[in-house]
Short mmCIF file of C-alpha atoms in Angstrom, two decimals:
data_model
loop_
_atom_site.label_atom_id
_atom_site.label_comp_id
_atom_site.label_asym_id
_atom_site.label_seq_id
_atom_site.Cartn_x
_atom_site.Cartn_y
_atom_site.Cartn_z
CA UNK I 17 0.00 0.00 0.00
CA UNK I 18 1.24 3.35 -0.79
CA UNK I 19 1.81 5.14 2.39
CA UNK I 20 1.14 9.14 2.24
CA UNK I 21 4.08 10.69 4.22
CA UNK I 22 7.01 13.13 3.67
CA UNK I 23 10.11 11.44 3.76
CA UNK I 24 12.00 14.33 2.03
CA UNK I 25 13.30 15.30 5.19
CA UNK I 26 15.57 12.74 5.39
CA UNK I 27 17.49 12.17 1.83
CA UNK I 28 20.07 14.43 2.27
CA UNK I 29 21.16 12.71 5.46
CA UNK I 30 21.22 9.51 4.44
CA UNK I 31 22.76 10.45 1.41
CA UNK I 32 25.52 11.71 3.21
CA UNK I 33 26.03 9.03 5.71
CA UNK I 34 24.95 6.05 3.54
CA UNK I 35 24.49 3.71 6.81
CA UNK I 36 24.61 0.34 6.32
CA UNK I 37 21.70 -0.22 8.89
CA UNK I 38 18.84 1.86 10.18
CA UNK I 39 17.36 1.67 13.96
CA UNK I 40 13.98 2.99 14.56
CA UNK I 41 13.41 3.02 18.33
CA UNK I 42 9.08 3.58 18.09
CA UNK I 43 7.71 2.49 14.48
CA UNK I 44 4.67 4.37 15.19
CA UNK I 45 6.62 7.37 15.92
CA UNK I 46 5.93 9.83 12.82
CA UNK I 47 9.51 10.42 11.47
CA UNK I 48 9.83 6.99 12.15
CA UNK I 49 7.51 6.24 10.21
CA UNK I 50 9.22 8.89 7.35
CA UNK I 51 12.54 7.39 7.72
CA UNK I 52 11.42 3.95 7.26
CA UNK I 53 10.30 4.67 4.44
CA UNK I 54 13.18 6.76 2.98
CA UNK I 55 14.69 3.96 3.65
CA UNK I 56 13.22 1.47 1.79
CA UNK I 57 12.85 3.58 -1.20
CA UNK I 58 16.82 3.26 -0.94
CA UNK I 59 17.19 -0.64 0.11
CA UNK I 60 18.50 0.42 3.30
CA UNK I 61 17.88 -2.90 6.01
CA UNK I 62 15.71 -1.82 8.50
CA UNK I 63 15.07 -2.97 12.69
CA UNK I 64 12.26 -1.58 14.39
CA UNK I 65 11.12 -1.95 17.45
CA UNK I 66 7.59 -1.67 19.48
CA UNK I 67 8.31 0.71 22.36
CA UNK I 68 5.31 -0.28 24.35
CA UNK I 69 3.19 -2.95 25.41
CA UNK I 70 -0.26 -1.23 24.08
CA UNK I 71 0.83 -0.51 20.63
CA UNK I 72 -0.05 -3.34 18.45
CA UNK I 73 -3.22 -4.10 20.18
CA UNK I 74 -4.64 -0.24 21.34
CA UNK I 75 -3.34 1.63 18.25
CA UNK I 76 -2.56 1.76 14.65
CA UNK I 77 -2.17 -1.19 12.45
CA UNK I 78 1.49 -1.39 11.32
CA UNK I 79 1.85 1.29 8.28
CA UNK I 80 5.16 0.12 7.34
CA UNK I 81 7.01 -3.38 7.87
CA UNK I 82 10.71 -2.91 9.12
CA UNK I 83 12.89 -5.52 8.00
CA UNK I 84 13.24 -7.19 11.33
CA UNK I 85 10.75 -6.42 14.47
CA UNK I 86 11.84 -6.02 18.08
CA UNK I 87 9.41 -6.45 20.38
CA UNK I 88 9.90 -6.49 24.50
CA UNK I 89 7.81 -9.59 25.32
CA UNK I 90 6.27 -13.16 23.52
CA UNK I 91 2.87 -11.42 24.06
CA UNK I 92 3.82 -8.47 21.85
CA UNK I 93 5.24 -10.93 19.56
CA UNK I 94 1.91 -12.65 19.43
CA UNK I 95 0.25 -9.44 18.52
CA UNK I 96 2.42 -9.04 15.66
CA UNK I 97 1.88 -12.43 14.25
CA UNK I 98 -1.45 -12.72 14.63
CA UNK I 99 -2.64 -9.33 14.18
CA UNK I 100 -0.34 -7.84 11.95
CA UNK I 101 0.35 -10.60 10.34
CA UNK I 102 4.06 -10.06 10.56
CA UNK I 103 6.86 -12.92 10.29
CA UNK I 104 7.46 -14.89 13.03
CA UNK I 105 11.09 -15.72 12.32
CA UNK I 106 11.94 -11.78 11.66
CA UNK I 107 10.62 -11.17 15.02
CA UNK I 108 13.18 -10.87 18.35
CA UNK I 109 12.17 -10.91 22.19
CA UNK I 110 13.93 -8.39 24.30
CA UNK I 111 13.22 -7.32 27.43
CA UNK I 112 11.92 -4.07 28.54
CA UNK I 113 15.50 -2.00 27.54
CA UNK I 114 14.24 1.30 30.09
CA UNK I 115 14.00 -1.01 33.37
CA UNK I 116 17.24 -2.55 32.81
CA UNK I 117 18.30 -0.24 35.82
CA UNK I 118 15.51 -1.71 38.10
CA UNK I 119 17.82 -4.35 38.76
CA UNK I 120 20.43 -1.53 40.54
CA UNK I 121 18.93 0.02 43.54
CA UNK I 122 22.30 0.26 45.30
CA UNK I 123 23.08 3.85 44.72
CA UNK I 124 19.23 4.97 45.56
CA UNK I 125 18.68 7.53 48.53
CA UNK I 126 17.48 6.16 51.71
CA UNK I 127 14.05 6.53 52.68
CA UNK I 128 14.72 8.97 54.93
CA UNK I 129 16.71 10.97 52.83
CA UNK I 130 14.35 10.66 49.80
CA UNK I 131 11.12 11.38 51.74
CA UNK I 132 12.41 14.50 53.12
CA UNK I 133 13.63 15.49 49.73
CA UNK I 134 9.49 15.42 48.39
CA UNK I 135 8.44 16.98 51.54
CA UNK I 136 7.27 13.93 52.82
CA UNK I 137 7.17 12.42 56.04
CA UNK I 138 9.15 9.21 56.48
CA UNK I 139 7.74 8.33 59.76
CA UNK I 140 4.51 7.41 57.85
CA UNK I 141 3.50 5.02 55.32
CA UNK I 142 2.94 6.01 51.40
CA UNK I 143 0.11 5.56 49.21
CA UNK I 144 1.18 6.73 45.55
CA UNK I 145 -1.16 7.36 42.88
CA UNK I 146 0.06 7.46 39.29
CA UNK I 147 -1.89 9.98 37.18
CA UNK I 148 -2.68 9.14 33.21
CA UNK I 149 -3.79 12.72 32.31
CA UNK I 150 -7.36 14.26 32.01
CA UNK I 151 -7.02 13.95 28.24
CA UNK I 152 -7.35 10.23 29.24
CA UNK I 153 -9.02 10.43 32.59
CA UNK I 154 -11.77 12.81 32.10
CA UNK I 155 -12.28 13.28 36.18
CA UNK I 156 -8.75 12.59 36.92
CA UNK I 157 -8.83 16.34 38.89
CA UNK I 158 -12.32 15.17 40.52
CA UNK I 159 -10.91 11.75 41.81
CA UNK I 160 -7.08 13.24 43.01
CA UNK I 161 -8.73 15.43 45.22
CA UNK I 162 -11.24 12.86 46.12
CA UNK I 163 -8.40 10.28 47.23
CA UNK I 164 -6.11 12.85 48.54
CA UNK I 165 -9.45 14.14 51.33
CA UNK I 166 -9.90 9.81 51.91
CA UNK I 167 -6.49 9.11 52.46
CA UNK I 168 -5.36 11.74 54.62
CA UNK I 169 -8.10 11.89 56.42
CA UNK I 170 -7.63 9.28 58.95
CA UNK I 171 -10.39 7.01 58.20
CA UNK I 172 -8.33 4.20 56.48
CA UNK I 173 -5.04 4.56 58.91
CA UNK I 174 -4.08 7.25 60.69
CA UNK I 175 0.00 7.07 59.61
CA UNK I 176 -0.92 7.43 55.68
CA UNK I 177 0.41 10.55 53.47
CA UNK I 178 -0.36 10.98 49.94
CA UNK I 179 1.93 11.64 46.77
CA UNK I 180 0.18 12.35 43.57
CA UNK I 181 2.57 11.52 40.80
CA UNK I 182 1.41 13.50 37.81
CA UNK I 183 2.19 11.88 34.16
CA UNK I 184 5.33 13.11 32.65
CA UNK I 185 3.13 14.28 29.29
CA UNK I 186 -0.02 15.05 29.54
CA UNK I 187 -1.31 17.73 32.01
CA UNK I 188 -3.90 16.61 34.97
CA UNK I 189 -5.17 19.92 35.05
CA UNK I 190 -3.94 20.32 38.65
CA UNK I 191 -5.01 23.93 39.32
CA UNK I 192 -8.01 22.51 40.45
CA UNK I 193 -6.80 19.85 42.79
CA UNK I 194 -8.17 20.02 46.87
CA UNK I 195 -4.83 19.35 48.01
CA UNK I 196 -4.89 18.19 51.54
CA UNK I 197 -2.17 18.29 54.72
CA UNK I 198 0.07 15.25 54.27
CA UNK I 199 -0.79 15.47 50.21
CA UNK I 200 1.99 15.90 47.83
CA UNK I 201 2.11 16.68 44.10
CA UNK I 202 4.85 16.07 42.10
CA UNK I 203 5.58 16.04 38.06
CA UNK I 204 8.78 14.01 36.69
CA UNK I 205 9.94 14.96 33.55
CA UNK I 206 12.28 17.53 32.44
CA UNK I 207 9.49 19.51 30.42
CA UNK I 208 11.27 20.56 27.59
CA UNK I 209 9.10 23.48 24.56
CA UNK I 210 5.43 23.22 25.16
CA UNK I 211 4.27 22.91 21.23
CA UNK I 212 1.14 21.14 22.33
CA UNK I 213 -1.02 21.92 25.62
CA UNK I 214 -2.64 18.49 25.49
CA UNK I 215 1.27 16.99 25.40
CA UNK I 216 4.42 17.86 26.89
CA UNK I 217 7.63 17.43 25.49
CA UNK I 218 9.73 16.21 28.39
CA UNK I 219 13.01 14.18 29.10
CA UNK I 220 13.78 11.03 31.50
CA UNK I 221 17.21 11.59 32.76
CA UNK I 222 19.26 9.34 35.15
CA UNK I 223 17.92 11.78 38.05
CA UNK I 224 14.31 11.20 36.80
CA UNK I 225 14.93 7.12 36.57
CA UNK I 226 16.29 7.49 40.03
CA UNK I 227 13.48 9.25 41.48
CA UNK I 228 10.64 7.20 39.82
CA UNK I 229 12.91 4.21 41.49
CA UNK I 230 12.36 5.14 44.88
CA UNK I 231 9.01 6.20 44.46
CA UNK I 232 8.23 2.32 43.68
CA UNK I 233 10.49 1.12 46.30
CA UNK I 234 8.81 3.06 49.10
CA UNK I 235 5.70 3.37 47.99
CA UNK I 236 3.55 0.80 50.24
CA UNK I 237 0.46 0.89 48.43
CA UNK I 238 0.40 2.15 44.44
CA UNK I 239 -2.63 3.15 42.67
CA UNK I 240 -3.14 3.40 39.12
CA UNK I 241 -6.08 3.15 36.56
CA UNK I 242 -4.89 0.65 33.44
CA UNK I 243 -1.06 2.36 33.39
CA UNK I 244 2.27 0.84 32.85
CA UNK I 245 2.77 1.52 35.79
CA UNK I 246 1.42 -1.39 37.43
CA UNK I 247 4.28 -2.80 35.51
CA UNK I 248 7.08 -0.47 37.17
CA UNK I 249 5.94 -1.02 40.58
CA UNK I 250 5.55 -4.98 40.33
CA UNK I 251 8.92 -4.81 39.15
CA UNK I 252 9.50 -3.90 42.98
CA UNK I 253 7.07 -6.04 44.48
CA UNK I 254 4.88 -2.80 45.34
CA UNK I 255 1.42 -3.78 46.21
CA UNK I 256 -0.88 -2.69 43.33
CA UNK I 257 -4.66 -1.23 43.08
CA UNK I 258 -6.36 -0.57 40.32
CA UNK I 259 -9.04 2.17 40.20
CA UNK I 260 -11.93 1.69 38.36
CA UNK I 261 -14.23 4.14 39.87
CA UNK I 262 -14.29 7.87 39.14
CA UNK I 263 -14.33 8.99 43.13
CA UNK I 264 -17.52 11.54 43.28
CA UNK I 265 -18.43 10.38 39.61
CA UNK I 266 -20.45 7.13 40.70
CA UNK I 267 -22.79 6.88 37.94
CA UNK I 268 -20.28 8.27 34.93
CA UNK I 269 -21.11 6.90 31.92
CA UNK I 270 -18.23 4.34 30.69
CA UNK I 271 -16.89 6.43 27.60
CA UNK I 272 -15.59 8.91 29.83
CA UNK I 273 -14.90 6.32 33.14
CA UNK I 274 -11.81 5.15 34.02
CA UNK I 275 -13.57 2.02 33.89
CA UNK I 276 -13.14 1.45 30.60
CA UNK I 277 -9.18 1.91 31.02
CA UNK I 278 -9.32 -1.52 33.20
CA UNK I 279 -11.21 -3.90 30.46
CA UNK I 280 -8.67 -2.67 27.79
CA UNK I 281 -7.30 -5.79 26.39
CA UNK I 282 -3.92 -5.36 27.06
CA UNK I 283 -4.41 -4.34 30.90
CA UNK I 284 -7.15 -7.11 31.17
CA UNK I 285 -3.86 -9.46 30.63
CA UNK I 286 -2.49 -7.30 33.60
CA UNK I 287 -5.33 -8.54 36.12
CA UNK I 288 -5.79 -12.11 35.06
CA UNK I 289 -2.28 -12.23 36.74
CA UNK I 290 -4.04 -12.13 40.47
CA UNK I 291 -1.25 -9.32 40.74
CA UNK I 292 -3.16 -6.32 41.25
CA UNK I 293 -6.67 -5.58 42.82
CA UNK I 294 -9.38 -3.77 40.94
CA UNK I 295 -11.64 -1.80 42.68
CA UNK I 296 -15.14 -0.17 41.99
CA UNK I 297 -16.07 1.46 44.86
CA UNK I 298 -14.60 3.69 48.31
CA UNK I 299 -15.24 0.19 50.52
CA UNK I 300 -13.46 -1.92 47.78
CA UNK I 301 -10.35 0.69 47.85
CA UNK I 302 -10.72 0.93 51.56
CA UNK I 303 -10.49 -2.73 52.36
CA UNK I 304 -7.74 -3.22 49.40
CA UNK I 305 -5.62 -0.24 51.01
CA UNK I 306 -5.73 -2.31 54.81
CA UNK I 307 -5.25 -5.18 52.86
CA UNK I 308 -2.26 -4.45 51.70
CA UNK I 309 -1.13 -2.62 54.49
CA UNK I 310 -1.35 -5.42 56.72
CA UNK I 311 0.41 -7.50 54.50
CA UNK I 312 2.79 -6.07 51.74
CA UNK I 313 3.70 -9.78 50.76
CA UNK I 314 -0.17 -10.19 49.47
CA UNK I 315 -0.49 -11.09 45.56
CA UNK I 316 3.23 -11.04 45.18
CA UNK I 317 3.28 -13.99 43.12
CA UNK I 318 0.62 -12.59 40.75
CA UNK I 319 3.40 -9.61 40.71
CA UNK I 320 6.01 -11.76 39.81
CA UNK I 321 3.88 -12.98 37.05
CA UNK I 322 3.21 -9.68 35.30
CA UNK I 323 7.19 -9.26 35.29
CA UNK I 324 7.60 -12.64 33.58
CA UNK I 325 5.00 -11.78 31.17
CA UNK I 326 5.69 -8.48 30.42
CA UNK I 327 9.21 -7.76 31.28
CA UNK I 328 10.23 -11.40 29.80
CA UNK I 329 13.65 -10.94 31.30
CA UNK I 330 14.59 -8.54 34.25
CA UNK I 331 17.97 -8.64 34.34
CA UNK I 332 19.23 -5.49 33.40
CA UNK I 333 20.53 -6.70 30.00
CA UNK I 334 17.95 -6.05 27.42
CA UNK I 335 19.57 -3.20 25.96
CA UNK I 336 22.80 -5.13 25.60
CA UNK I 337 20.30 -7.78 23.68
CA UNK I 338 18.98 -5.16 21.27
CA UNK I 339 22.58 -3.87 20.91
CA UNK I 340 23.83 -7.45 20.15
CA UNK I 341 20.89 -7.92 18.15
CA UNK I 342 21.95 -5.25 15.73
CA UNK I 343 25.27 -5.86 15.61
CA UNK I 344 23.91 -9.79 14.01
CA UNK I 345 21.45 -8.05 11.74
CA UNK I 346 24.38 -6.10 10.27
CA UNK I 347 26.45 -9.31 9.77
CA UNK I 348 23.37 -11.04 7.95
#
């Protein structure tokens, strides 16, 4: 199929560097998708790779076939066969390349150190909760402040303080948050030019990888509606909860619920794991918060599970894979 895209923009440097090879990290990033096809309009080999987990099954169909296909887990790889019809034996399993340095927690702060550097209070326990945006969560203000009056109220445990983690990209409109005493707001990311106010350009550093690393490792209770980051945090054994209630919003229709984040296909794979507890109303969060409070060691081997499914290896060498990989694909 002919595939309606400027690739101009890259002739004159390929031209010039005539590369034997061409890596494209996200093949449903736009000039991705330009420079693959520069490139096969000059028989350049092509590797591309599927940079997340919801790609192949949540997005666009594949508009251009790299050469080769990288994916991070077999369950990507079975999207690609058997939903983009792409070749099994051009396909190569991974690893998740940006939590190779999960496995290195040496040179993390202490708790004490890292608590007091948020403003938090690390005679108390944590309850995180990673926001997805109100582009994607259309309440998500409604329900932070709703969480934020719950949990520091007293009326689950009287030693709980709340961080809101806000996503590194798209705003949570967090002017209108309630924030509460013992309620914290933070956004990672280096923002970098704000071209588009429903998206942030922004930057992981080590700094950033650091901080989101401690987050998970002292966190004692994260909650998240249908985000990878129920994959982050089991990476670290975290206790998990999965909201799928809108806090004030009890009768929101389900276009615009976060309910319909949690029967996504791809985060449906996440809860048939028994690693993470979904919740649809304030008793159901309650009793899941105690829960877990009580005992941190609850559903850890459905944890485990989602990092052997989705992680396939966690040992901190899947970017030495992919680089390895490469170097055979330019031997071949």
């Amino acid at each position: 199929a002919r595939i309606a895209c400027n690739d101009r923009m890259f002739s004159e440097l390929l031209n010039k560097h005539s590369p034997d090879l061409i890596f494209l990290p996200t093949i449903f990033g736009t000039n991705d998708i330009r420079l693959l096809k520069k490139a096969h309009s000059l028989t350049i080999p092509t590797v591309g790779m599927i940079k997340s987990w919801d790609n192949l099954i949540g997005k666009d169909p594949l508009l251009l076939w790299p050469d080769r296909l990288i994916v991070h887990n077999e369950i990507v790889k079975r999207y690609a066969i058997t939903m983009h019809r792409y070749p099994e034996r051009r396909i190569y399993v991974s690893g998740i390349p940006q939590m190779d340095v999960y496995v290195h927690t040496e040179n993390l702060p202490s708790k004490e150190v890292f608590f007091q550097r948020l403003g938090l209070n690390p005679h108390k326990r944590l309850i995180v909760y990673s926001a997805v945006g109100k582009l994607i969560s259309y309440h998500e203000p409604e329900i932070i402040s709703y969480l934020g009056a719950l949990i520091c109220s007293g009326k689950i445990s009287e030693d709980l303080q709340f961080l809101v983690r806000l996503h590194p990209a798209y705003p949570s409109d967090e002017a209108n948050f309630k924030t509460q005493q013992g309620m914290v707001v933070m956004r990672p990311g280096k923002v970098g030019i704000e071209r588009n106010p429903l998206r942030f350009d922004f930057e992981f550093d080590k700094e950033e990888a650091e901080e989101l690393m401690a987050t998970l490792l002292y966190a004692d209770v994260l909650i998240q509606s249908g985000s990878t980051m129920a994959i982050d945090a089991a990476c670290f054994n975290t206790p998990i909860i999965s909201l799928g209630y809108d806090g004030p919003y009890v009768n929101e229709r389900t276009e615009r619920s976060t309910r319909r984040l949690l029967v996504k296909d791809h985060f449906k794979l996440i809860l048939d794991t028994g690693g993470t507890r979904a919740v649809y109303s304030e008793a159901e969060l309650i009793t899941a918060i105690r829960t877990y409070l009580t005992d941190p060691h609850k559903d850890s081997e459905g944890r485990a599970r989602i990092v052997s499914e989705q992680c396939y290896k966690l040992d901190g060498k899947s970017g030495k894979r992919i680089g390895d990989y490469l170097g055979e694909c330019m031997t071949a």
